[in-house]
mmCIF file of C-alpha atoms and ligand atoms in Angstrom:
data_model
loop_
_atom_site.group_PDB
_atom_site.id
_atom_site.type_symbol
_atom_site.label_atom_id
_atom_site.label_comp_id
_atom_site.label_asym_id
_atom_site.label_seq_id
_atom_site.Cartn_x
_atom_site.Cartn_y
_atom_site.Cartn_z
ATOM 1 C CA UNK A 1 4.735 -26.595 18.386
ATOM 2 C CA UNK A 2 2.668 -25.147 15.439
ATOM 3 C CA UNK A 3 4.811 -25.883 11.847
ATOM 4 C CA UNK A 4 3.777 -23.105 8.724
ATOM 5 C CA UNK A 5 3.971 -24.362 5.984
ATOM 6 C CA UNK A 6 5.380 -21.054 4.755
ATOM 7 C CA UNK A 7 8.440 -19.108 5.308
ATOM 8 C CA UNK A 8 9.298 -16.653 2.699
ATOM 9 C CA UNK A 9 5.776 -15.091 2.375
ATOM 10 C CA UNK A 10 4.872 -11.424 0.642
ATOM 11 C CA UNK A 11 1.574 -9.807 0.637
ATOM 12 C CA UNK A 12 0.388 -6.746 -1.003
ATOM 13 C CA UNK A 13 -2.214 -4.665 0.293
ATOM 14 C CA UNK A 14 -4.310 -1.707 -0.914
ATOM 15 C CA UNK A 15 -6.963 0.636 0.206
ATOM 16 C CA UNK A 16 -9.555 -2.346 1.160
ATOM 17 C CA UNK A 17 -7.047 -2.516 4.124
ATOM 18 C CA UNK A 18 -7.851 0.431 5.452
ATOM 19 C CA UNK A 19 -11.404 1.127 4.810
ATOM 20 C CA UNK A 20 -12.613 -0.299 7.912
ATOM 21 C CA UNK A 21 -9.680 2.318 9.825
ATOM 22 C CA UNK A 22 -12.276 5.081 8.129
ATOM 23 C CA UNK A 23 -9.969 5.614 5.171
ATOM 24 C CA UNK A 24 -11.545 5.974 1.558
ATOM 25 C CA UNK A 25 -10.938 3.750 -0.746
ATOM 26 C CA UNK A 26 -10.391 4.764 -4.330
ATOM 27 C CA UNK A 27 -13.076 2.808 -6.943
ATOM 28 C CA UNK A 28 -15.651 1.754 -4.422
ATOM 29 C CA UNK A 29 -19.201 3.530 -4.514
ATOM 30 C CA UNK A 30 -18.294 6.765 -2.932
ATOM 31 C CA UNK A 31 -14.450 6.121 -3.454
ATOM 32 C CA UNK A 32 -11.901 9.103 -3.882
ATOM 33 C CA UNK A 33 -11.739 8.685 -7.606
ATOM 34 C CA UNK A 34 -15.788 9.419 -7.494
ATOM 35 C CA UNK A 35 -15.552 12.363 -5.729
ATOM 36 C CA UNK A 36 -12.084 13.578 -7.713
ATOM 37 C CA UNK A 37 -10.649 13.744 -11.420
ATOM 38 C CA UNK A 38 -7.323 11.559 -10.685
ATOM 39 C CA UNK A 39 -5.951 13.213 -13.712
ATOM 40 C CA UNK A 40 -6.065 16.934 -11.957
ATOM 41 C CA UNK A 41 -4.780 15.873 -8.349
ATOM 42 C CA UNK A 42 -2.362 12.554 -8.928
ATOM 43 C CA UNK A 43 -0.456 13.244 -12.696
ATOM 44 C CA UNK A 44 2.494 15.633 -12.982
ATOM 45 C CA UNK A 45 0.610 17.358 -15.053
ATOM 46 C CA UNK A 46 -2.065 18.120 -13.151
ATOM 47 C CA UNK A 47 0.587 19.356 -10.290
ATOM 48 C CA UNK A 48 1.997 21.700 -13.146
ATOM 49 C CA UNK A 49 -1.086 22.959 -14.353
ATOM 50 C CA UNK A 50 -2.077 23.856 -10.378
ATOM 51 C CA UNK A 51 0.067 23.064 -7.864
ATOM 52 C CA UNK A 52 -2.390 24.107 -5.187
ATOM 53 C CA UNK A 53 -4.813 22.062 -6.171
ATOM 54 C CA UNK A 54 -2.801 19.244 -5.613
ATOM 55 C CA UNK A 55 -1.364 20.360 -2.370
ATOM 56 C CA UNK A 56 -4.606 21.013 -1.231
ATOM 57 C CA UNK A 57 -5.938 17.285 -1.727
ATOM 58 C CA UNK A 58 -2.802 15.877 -0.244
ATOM 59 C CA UNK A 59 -3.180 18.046 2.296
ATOM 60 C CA UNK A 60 -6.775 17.244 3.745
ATOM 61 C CA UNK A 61 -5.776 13.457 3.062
ATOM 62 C CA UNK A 62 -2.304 13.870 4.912
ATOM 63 C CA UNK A 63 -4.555 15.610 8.116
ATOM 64 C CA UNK A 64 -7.281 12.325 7.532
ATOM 65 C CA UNK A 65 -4.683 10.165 8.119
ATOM 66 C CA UNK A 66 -3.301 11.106 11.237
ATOM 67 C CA UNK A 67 -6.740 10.868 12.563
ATOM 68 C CA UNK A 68 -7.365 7.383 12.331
ATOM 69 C CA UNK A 69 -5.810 3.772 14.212
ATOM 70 C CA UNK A 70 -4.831 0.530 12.168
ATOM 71 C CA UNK A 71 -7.602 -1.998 12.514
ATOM 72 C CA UNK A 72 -7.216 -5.867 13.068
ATOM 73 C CA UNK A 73 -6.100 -6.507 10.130
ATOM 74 C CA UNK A 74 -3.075 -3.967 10.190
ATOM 75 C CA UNK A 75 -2.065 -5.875 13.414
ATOM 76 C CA UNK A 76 -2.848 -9.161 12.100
ATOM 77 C CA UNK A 77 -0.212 -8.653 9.522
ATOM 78 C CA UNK A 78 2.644 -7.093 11.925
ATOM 79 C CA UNK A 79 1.989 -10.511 14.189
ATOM 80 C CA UNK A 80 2.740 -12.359 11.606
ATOM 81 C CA UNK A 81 5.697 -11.142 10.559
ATOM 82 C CA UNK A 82 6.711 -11.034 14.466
ATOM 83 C CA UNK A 83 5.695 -14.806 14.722
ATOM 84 C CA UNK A 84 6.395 -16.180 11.556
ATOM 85 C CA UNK A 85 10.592 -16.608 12.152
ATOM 86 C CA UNK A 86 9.460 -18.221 15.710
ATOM 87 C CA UNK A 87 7.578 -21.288 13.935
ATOM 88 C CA UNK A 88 9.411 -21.139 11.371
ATOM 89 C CA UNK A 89 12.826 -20.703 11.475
ATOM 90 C CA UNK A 90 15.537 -18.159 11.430
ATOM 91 C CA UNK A 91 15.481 -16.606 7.912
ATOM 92 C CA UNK A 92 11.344 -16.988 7.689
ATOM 93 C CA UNK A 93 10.246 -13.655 6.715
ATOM 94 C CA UNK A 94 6.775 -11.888 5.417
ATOM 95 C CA UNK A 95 7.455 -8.496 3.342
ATOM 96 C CA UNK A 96 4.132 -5.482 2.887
ATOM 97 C CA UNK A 97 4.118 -4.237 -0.437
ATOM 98 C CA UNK A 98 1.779 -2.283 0.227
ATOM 99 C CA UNK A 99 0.093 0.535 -2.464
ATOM 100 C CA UNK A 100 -1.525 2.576 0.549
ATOM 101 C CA UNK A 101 0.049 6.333 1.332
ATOM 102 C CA UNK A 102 -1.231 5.729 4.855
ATOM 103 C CA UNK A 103 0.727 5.164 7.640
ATOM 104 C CA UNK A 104 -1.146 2.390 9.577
ATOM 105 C CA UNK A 105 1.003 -0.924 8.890
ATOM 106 C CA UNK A 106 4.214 0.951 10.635
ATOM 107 C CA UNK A 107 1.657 2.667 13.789
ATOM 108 C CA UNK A 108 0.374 -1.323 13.806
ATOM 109 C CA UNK A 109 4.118 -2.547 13.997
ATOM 110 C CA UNK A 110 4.733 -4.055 10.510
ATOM 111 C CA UNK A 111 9.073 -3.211 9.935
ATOM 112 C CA UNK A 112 9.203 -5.267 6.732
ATOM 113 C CA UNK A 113 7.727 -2.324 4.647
ATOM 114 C CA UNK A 114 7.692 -0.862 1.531
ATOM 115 C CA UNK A 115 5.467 2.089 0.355
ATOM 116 C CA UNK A 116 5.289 1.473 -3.636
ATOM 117 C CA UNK A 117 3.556 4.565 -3.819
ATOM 118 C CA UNK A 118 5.093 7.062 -1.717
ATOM 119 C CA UNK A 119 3.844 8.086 1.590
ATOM 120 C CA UNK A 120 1.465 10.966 2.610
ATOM 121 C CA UNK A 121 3.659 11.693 5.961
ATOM 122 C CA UNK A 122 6.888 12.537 2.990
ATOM 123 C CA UNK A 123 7.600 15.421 0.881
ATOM 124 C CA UNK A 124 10.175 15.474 -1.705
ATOM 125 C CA UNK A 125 11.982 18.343 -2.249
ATOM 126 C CA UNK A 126 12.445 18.195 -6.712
ATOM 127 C CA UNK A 127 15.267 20.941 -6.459
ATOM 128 C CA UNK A 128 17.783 18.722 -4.374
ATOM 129 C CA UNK A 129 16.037 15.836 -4.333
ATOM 130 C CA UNK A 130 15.872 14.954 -0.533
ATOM 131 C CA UNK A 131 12.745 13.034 1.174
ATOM 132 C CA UNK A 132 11.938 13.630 4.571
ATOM 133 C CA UNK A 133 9.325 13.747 7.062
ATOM 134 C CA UNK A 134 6.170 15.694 7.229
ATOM 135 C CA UNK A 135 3.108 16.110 8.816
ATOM 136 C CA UNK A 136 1.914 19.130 8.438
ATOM 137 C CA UNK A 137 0.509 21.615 5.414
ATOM 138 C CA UNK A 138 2.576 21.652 2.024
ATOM 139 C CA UNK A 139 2.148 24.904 -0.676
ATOM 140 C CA UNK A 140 4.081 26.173 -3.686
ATOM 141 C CA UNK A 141 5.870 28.798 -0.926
ATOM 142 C CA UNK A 142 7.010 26.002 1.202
ATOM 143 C CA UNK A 143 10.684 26.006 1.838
ATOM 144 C CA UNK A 144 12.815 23.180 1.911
ATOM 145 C CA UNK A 145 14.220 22.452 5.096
ATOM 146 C CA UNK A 146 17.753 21.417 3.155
ATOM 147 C CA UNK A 147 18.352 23.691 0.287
ATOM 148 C CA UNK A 148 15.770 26.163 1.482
ATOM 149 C CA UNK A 149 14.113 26.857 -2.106
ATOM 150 C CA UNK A 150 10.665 27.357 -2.310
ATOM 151 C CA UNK A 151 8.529 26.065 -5.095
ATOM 152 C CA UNK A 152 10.406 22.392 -5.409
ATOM 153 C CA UNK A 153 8.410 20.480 -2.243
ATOM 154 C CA UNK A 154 5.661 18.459 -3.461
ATOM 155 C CA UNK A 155 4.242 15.025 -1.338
ATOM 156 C CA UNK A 156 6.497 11.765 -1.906
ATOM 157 C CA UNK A 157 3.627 10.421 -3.420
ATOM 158 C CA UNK A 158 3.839 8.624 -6.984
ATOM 159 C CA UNK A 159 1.355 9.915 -8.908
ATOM 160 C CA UNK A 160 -0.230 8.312 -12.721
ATOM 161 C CA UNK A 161 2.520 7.899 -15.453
ATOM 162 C CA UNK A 162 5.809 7.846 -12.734
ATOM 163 C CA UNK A 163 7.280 4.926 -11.614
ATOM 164 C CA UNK A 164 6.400 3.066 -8.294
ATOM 165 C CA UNK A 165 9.095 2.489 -5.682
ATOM 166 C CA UNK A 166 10.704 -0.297 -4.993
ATOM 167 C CA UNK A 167 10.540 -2.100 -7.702
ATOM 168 C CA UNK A 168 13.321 -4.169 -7.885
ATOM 169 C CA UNK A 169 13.617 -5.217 -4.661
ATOM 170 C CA UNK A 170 9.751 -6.173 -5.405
ATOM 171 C CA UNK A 171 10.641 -8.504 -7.961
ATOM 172 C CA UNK A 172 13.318 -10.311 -5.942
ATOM 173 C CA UNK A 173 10.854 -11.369 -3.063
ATOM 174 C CA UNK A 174 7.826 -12.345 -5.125
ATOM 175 C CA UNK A 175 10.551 -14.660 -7.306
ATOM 176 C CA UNK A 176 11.730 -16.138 -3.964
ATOM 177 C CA UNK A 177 8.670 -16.230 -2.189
ATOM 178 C CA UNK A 178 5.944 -19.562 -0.956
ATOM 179 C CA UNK A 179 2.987 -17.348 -0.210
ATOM 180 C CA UNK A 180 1.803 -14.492 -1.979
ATOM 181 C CA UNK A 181 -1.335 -12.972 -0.176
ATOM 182 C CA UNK A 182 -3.395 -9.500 -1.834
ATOM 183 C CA UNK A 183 -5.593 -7.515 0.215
ATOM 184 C CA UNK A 184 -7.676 -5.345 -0.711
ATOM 185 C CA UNK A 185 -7.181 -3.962 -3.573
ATOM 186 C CA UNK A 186 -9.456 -4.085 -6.900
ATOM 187 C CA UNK A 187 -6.643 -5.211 -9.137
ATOM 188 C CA UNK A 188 -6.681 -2.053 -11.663
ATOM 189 C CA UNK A 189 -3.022 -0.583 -10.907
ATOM 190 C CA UNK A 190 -0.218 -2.185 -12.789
ATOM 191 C CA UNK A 191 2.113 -3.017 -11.737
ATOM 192 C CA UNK A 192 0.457 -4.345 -8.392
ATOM 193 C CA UNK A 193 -2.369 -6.083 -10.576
ATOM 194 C CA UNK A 194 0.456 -8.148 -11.956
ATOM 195 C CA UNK A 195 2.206 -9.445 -8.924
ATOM 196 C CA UNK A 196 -0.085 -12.322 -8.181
ATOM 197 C CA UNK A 197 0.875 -13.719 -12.478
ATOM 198 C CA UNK A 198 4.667 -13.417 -11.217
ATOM 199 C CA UNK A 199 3.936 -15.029 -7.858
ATOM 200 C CA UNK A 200 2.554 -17.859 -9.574
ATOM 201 C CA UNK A 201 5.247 -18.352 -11.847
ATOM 202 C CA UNK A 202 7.599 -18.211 -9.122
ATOM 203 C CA UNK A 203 5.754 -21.077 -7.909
ATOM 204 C CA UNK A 204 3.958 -19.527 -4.861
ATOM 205 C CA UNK A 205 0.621 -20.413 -3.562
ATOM 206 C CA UNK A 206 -1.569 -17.266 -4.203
ATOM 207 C CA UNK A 207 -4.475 -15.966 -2.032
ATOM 208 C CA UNK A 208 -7.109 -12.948 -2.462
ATOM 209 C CA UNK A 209 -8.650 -11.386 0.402
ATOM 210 C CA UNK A 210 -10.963 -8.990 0.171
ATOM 211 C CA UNK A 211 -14.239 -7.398 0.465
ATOM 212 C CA UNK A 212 -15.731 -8.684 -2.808
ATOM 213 C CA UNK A 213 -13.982 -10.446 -6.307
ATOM 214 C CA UNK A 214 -11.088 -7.877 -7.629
ATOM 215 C CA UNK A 215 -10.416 -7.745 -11.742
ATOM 216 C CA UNK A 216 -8.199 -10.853 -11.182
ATOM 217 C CA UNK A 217 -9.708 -12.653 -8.698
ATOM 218 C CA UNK A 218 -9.885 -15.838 -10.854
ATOM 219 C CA UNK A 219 -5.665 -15.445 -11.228
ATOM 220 C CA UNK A 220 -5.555 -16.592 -7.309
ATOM 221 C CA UNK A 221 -5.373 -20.311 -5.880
ATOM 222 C CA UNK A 222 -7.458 -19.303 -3.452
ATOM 223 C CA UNK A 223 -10.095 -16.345 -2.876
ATOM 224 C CA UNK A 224 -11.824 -15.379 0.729
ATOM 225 C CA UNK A 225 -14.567 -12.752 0.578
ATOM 226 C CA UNK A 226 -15.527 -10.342 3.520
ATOM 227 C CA UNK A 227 -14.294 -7.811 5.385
ATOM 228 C CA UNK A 228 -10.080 -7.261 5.974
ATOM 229 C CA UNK A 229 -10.762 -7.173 9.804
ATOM 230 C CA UNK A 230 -12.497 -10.539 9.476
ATOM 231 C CA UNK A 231 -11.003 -12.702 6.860
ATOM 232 C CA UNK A 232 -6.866 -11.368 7.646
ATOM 233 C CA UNK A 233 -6.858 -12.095 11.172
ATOM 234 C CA UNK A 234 -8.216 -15.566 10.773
ATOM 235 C CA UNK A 235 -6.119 -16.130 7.462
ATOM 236 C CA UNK A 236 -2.824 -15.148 9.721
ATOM 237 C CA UNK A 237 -4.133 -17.942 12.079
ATOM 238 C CA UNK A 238 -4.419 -20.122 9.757
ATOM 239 C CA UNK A 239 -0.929 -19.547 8.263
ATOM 240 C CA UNK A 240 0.546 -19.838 11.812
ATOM 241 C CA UNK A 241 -0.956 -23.291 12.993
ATOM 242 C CA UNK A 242 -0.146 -24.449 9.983
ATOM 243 C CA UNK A 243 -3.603 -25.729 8.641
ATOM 244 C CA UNK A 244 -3.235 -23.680 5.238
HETATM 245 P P1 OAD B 1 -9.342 0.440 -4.982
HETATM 246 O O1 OAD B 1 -10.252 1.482 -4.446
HETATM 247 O O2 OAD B 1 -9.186 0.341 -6.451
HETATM 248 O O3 OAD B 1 -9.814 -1.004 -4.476
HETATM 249 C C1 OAD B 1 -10.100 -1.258 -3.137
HETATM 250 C C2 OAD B 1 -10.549 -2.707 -2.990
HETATM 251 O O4 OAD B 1 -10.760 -2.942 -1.616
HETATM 252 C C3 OAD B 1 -11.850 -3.051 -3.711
HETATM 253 O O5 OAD B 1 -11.680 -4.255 -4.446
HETATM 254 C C4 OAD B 1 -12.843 -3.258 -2.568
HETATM 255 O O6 OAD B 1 -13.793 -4.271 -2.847
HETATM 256 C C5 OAD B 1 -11.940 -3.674 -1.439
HETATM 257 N N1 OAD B 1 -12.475 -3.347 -0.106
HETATM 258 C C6 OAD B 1 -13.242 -2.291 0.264
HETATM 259 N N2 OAD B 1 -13.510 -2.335 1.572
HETATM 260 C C7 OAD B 1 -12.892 -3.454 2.055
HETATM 261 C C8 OAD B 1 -12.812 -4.074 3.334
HETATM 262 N N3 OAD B 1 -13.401 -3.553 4.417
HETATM 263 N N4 OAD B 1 -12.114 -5.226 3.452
HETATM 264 C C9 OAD B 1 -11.502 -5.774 2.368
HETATM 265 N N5 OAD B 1 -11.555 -5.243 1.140
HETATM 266 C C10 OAD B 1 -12.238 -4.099 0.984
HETATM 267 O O7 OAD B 1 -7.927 0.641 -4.250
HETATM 268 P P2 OAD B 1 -6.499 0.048 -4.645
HETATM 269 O O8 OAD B 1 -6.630 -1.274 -5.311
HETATM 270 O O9 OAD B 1 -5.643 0.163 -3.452
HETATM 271 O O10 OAD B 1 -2.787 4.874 -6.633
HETATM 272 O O11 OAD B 1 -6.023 1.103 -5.706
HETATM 273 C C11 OAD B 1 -4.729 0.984 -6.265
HETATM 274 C C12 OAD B 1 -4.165 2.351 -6.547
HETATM 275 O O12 OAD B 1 -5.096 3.094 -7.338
HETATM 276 C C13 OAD B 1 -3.943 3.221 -5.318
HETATM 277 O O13 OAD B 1 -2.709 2.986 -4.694
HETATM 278 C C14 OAD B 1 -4.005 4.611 -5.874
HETATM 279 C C15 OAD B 1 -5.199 4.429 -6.771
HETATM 280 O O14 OAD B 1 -5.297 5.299 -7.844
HETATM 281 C C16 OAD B 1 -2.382 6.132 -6.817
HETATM 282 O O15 OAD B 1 -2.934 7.099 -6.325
HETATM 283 C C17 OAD B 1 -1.162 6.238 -7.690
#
């Protein structure tokens, strides 16, 4: 029987995760912040100044995204967590933080989930505050399916200068946790680009993969360079026999 050394392991994952699914990522060459001013489609203010603006670049992202498939290392992740408690031991658990708005670590199978920047497949309804589902088209009309105003649905996402989700809960697990892993993300976005400084003072071990060196690469025990669909499959091997 294979032995991890780990059993109370959290990894936090950005865009680089799902570049390779066909998704954009955000600072790369080509990225979404190259081809749009963050500060007109993803601040408050840029949703008051125009709302359909906004709407419209959640809207083409929200359609995107139900056109593509997690890749390997989407499922690499949910095995993990599904194998992890069988080597080792009841309690044994992995937790996604991830910063993506996709959904392609649920459609892969990962349960232990949290979205610490909203979702694209949510709205939130400002007027009486409900989140729910939704996959199709939001606009200023739209009404809310629970209070039925129009004007107060915007996407559950959290945009620059609001606070992420989760945080809390966040903390708790990177304080308790063995193994902190971060995948692909550049390591610009606080506070995700301080997780892996907290990880270490909880004592975990701390491990970077991704395509190239983030900001904080040099913050991490270890660093593995390459694609996600390479390096986190054979990392998650490596975690499960034991041998890191
Ligand atoms: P970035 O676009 O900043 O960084 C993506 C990282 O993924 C880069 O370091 C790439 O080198 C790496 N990468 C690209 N392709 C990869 C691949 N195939 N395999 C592995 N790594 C790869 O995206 P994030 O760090 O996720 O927030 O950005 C953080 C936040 O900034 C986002 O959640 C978003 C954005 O503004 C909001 O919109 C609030």
């Amino acid at each position: 029987m294979s032995n991890s050394r780990y059993s109370r392991i959290v990894i936090l994952t950005g865009a680089g995760i799902s570049a390779e699914s066909g998704l954009a990522t955000f600072r790369d060459k080509g990225g979404v912040w190259a081809q749009y001013d963050y500060q007109e489609v993803a601040t408050p203010e840029g949703f008051e100044r125009n709302p359909e603006k906004v709407h419209a670049f959640y809207n083409m992202r929200r359609r995107n995204a139900q056109t593509v498939q997690p890749n390997a290392a989407h499922r690499a992740l949910a095995l993990l967590e599904r194998e992890l408690p069988l080597i080792a031991g009841v309690g044994a658990e992995v937790l996604v933080v991830t910063q993506n708005v996709d959904n392609l670590h649920e459609t892969a199978g990962s349960r232990h989930l949290v979205h610490m920047h909203g979702e694209l497949m949510k709205a939130w309804c400002t007027y009486c505050d409900t989140r729910m589902p939704w996959i199709g088209d939001m606009s200023s009309a739209t009404v809310c399916p629970t209070c039925s105003a129009s004007g107060g649905v915007r996407p559950d996402i959290v945009w620059f200068g609001e606070m992420p989700y989760h945080l809390e809960m966040i903390a708790s697990k990177i304080d308790a946790a063995d193994l902190f892993i971060s995948i692909g993300t550049s390591g610009n976005v606080y506070p995700a680009a301080g997780f892996v400084s907290d990880a270490r003072r909880a004592g975990a071990h701390t491990v970077e993969l991704n395509l190239e060196p983030s900001e904080g690469a040099c913050l991490f025990a270890e660093v593995h360079h390459g694609p996600a669909s390479e390096i986190v499959p054979t990392y998650v091997d490596r975690v499960l026999d034991g041998s890191v």
